[in-house]
XYZ file of C-alpha atoms in Angstrom:
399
model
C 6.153 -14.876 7.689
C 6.668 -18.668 8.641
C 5.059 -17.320 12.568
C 2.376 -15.941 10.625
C 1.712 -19.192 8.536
C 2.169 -21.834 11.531
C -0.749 -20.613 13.056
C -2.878 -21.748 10.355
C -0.587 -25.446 9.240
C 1.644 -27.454 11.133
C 3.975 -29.003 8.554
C 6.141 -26.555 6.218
C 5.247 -25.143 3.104
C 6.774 -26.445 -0.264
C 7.477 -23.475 -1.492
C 8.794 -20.146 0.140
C 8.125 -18.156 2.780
C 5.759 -16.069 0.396
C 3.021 -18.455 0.424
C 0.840 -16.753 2.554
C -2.489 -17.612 0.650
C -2.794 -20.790 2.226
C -4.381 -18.298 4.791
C -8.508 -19.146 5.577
C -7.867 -22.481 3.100
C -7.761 -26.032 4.593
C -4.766 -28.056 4.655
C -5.875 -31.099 3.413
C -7.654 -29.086 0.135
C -4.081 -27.966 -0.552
C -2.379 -31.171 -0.066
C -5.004 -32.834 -2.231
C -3.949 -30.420 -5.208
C -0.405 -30.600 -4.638
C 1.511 -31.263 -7.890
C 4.402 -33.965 -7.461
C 7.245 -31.562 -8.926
C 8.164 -27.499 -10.631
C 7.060 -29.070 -14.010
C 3.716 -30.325 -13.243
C 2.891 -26.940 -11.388
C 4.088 -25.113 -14.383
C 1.227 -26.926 -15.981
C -1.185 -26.254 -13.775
C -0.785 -22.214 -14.189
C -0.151 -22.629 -17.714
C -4.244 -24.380 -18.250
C -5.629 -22.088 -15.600
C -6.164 -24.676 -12.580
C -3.601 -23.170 -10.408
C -5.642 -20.011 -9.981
C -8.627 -22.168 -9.174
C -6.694 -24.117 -6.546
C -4.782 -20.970 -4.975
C -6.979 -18.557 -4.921
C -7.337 -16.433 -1.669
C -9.891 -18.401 -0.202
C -11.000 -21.963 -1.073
C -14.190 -21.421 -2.685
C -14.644 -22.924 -6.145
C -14.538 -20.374 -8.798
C -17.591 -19.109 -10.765
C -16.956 -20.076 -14.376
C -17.233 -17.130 -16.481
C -13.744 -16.280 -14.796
C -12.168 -17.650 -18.402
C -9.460 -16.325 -20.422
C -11.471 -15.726 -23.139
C -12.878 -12.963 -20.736
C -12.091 -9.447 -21.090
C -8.926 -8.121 -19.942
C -10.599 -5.770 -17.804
C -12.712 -8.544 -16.064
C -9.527 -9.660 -14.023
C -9.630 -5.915 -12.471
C -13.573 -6.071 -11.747
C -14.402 -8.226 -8.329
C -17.792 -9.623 -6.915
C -19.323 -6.494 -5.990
C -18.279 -5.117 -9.511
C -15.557 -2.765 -8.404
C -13.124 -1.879 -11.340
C -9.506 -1.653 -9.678
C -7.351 0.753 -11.816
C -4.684 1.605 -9.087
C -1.896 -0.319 -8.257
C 0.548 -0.021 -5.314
C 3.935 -1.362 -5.643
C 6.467 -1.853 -2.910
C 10.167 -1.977 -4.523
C 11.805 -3.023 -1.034
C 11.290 -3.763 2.398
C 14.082 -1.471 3.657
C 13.778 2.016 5.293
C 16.129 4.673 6.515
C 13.346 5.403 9.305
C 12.264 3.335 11.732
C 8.708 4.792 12.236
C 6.824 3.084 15.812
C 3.662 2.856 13.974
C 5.442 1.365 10.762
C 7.900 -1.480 11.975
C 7.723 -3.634 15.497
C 10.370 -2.058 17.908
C 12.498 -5.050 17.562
C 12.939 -4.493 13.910
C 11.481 -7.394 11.211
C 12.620 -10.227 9.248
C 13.643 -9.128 5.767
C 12.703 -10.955 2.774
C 16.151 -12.368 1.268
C 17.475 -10.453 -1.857
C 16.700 -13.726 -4.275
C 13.428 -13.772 -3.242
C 12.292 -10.378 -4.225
C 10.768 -9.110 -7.283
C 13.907 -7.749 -9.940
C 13.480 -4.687 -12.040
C 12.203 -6.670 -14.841
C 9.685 -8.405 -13.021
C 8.128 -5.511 -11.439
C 7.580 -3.987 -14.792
C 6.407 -7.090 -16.692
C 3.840 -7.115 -13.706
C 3.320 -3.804 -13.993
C 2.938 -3.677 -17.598
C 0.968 -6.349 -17.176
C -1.873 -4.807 -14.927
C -1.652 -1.357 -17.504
C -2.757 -4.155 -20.730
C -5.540 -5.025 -18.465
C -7.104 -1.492 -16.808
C -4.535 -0.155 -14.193
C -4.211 3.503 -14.994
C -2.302 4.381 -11.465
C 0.510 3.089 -10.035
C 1.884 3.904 -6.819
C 5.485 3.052 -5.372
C 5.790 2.776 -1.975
C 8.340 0.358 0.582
C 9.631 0.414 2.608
C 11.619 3.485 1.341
C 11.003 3.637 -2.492
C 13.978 5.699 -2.607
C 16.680 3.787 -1.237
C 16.894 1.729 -4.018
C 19.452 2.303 -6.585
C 17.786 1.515 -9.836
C 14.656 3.753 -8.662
C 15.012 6.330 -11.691
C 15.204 3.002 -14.251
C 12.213 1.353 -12.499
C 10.223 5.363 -13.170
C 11.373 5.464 -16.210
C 10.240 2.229 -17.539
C 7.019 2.213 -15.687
C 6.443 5.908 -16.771
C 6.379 4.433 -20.631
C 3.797 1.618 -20.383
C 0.825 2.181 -22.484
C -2.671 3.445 -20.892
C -0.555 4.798 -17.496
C -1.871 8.107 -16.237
C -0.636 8.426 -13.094
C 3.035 7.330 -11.674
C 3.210 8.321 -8.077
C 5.247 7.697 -4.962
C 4.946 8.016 -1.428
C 7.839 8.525 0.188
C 9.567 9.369 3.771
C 11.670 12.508 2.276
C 15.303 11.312 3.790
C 16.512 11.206 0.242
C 14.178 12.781 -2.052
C 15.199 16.590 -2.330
C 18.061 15.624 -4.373
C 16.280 12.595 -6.110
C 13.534 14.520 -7.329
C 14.895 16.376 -10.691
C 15.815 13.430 -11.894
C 12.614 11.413 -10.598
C 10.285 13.680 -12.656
C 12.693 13.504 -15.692
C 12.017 9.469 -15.562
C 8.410 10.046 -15.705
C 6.692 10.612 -11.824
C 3.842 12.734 -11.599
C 2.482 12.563 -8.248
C 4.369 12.859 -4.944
C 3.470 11.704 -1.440
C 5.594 12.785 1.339
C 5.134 10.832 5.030
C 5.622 13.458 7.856
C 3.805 13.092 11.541
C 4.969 16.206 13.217
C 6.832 19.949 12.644
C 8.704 19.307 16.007
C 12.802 18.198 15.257
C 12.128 16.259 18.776
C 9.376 14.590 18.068
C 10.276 13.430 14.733
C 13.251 11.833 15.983
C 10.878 10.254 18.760
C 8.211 8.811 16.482
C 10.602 7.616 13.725
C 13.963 7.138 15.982
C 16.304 8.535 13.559
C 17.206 12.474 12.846
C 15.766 13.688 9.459
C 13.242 16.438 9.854
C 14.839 18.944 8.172
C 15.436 16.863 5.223
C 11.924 16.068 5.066
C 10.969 19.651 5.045
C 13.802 20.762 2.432
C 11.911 17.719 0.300
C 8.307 19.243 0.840
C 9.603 22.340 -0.902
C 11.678 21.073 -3.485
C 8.589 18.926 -4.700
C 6.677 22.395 -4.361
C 9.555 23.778 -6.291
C 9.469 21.687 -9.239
C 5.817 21.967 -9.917
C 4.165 19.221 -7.922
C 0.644 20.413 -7.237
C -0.212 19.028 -5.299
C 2.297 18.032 -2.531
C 1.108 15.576 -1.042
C 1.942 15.419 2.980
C 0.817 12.366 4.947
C 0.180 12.359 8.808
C -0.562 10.054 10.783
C -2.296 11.392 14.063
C -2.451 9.647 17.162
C -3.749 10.651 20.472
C -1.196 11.640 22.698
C 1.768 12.633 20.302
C 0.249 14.973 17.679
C -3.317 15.947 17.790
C -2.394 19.237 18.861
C -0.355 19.838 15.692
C -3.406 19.399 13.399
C -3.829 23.223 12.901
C -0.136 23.608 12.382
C -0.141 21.262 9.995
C -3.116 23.234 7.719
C -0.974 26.322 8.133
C 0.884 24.390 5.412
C -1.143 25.009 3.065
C -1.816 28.777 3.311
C 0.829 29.360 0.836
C 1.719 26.408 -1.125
C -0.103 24.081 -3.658
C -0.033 21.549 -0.351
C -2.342 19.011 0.557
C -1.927 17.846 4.057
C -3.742 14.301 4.482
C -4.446 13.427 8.529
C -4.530 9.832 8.947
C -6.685 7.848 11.340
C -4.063 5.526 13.493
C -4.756 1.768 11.752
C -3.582 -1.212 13.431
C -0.960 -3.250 11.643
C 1.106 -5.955 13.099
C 3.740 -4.975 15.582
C 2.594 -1.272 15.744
C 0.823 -1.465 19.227
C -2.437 -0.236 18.082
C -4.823 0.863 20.981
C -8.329 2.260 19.904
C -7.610 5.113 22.935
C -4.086 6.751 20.393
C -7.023 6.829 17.703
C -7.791 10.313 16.747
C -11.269 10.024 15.000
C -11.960 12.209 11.361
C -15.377 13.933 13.551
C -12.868 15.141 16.224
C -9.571 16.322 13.964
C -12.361 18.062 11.922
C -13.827 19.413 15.035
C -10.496 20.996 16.054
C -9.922 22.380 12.144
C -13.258 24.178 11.618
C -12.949 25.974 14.859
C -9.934 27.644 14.196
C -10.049 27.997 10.296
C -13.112 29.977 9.221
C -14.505 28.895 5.535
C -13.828 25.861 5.395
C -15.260 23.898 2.055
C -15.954 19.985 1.632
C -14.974 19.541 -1.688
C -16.917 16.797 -4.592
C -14.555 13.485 -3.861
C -14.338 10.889 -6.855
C -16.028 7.420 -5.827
C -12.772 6.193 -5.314
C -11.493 8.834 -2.979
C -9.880 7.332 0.195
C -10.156 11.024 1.428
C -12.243 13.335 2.607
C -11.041 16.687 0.778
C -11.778 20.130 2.007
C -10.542 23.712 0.759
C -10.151 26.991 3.270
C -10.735 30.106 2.354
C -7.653 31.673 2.026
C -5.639 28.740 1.595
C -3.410 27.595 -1.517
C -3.702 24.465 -0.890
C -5.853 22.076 1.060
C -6.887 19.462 3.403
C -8.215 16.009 3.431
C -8.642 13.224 5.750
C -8.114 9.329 5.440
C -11.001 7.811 7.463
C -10.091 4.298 7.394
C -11.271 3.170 10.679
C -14.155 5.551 11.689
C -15.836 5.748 8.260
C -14.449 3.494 5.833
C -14.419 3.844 1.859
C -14.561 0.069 0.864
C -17.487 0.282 -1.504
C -15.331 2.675 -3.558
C -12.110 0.848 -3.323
C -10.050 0.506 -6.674
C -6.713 -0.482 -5.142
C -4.507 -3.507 -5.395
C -0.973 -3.989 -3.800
C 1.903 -5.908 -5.062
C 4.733 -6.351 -2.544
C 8.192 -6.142 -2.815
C 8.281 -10.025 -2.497
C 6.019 -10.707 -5.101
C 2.928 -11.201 -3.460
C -0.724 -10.058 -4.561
C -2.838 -8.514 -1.908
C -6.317 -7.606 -2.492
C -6.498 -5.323 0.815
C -4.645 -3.871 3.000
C -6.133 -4.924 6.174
C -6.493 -8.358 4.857
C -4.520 -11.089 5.459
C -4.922 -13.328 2.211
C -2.181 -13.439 -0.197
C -1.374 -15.093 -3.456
C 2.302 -15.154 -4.747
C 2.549 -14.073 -8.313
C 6.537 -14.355 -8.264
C 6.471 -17.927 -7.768
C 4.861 -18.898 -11.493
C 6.126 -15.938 -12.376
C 9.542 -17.498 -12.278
C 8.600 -20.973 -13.427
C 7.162 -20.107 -16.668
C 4.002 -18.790 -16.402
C 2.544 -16.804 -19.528
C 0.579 -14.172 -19.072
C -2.926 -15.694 -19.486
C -1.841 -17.918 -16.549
C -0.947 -14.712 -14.520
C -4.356 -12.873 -15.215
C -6.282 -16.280 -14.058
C -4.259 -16.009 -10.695
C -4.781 -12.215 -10.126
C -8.608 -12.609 -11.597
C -8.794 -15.109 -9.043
C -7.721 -13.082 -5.636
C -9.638 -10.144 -7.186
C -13.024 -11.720 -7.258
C -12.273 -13.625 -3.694
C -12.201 -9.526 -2.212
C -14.386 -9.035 0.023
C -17.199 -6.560 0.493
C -15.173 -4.531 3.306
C -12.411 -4.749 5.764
C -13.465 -6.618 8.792
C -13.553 -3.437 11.446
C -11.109 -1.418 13.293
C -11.097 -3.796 16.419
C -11.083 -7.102 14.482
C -8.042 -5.691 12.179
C -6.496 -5.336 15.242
C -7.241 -8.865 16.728
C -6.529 -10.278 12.867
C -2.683 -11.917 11.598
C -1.095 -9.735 9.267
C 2.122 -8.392 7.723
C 4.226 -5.065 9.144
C 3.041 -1.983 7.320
C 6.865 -1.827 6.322
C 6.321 -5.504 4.653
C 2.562 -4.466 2.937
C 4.103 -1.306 1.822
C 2.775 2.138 2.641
């Protein structure tokens, strides 16, 4: 993160590595706000200034961001999108090392210390739920490496007003996690998976593991999930031609195979010519599948959702480079680290760890996350300025 950060100040930060929402603001607006010591910044979240000063851009606030405002106006940004879905990344680490994922010479891990603990990631949590959140995702990294994963379920599954605990998850580990998973309280389960070829697999994520994967596809089927939830990622080159494979999937099962348009992340060697555009994978779908079916997508659908005759289950795309879905977003990400990220392809941060862990109340809290909310923009800047823009690893953002 410090490479990311020099490019926009010369002198280090005075806090960690985390500070990342000094991104688009000017050094000497920081500097001029700069409290002398811990205590004084305390302070400043505690009476609400702190949000004003470090919010992700430098633009004054608009006053009717109070904290006699309603809980749900944190959620609700300048275009008047409600966010109700939350992404959480519980770690940084993976047991796959997928090329489009993580830089080929691996990435700087956050330091234990530094990350969020259990109990911060559900007083977080809990604290989004109070305010609107109805869906929370957990993502990494792999979700499931982590030890304490059924605890973190289990307490997240009990907050108040939470509909929807989900997880998106490589599959390594999660046939025998699973039982125990949706005992603790998950609902919904994602499973990454870019090809049906044991070769490939091991190509595109340099590790072993497919069958694994596929014995996890089955036990979620097994155990009720419906849907299953199967993520792809196609790029030009590598899988394209495994797109009708893939909706053979979901002849039989209750499975919902979601192609992926390649994004460009940092690291990942994004190149608009391995982009596989929604017109084209559809293309190659309706001419071999006859009755095909768009089906009514919610406002906040990031996919495109269709239903063949025939089929159990069905098939959607993610079009997040050819036809984008901003106007309907309703997603927010908190990273393993403890930042706040208002989009994914964005590079603004705010830390929420940081007052988090010097005393910050909860009013405080909302006044920082109200704050990055409302500084959202409209859309994500484009497929080939994303790629041109600084930001984080998918495996640091969380998937």
């Amino acid at each position: 993160m410090r490479r990311y950060v020099s490019k926009f100040i010369a002198c280090p930060l005075p806090f960690t590595k985390s500070n990342f929402f000094l991104v688009n603001c000017e050094v000497e607006s920081y500097y001029a706000s700069r409290e002398s010591n811990s205590q004084g910044l305390v302070r400043s979240y505690l009476n609400g200034s702190f949000a004003k000063k470090y919010a992700t851009s430098c633009a004054t606030l608009s006053e009717d961001t109070s904290k006699d405002s309603s809980v749900s106006d944190m959620l609700i940004d300048s275009f008047g999108r409600l966010h109700t879905y939350l992404r959480i990344s519980l770690t940084e680490r993976c047991n796959l090392r997928c090329n489009y994922c993580m830089p080929a010479e691996g990435v700087e891990l956050t330091p234990s210390p530094q990350l969020l603990s259990p109990n911060e990631i559900v007083r977080l949590a809990n604290l989004f739920v109070s305010s609107g959140v109805e869906k929370i995702r957990l993502t990494g990294g792999e979700p499931t490496i982590r030890k304490d994963i059924e605890d973190i379920c289990l307490q997240l599954s009990n907050l108040k007003g939470l509909k929807t605990l989900a997880i998106t998850t490589n599959g390594i580990t999660l046939a025998k996690k699973l039982p125990k998973l949706k005992e603790c309280g998950l609902t919904s389960v994602n499973i990454s998976l870019d090809t049906l070829v044991p070769a490939k697999f091991e190509f595109i994520t340099r590790r072993k593991g497919h069958e694994r994967v596929m014995e996890s596809i089955n036990a979620a089927v097994d155990l009720g999930y419906n849907p299953v939830k199967v993520n792809c990622v196609v790029m030009r080159g590598f899988n394209e031609d495994e797109i009708c494979d893939f909706v053979e999937l979901t002849r039989e099962k209750p499975i919902n195979v979601r192609f992926i348009e390649f994004m460009p992340f940092d690291g990942n060697v994004w190149n608009v010519k391995k982009l596989v555009p929604y017109s084209e994978m559809l293309d190659r779908v309706a001419k071999q599948f006859t009755g095909i079916k768009r089906l009514k997508d919610h406002s906040t659908d990031t996919a495109k959702n269709f239903r063949i005759d025939g089929h159990c289950g069905s098939v959607s795309f993610i079009t997040s480079m050819t036809e984008h879905f901003c106007a309907g977003c309703n997603r927010l990400r908190l990273l393993a680290d403890g930042n706040f990220k208002v989009c994914l392809f964005g590079p603004a941060e705010v830390s929420l760890r940081d007052p988090l862990r010097l005393g910050a109340d909860d009013d405080a809290l909302k006044e920082v996350i109200g704050a990055a909310v409302k500084r959202k923009k409209a859309s994500h800047a484009g497929m080939f300025d994303i790629a041109r823009t600084v930001n984080r690893p998918m495996i640091h953002i969380g998937g």
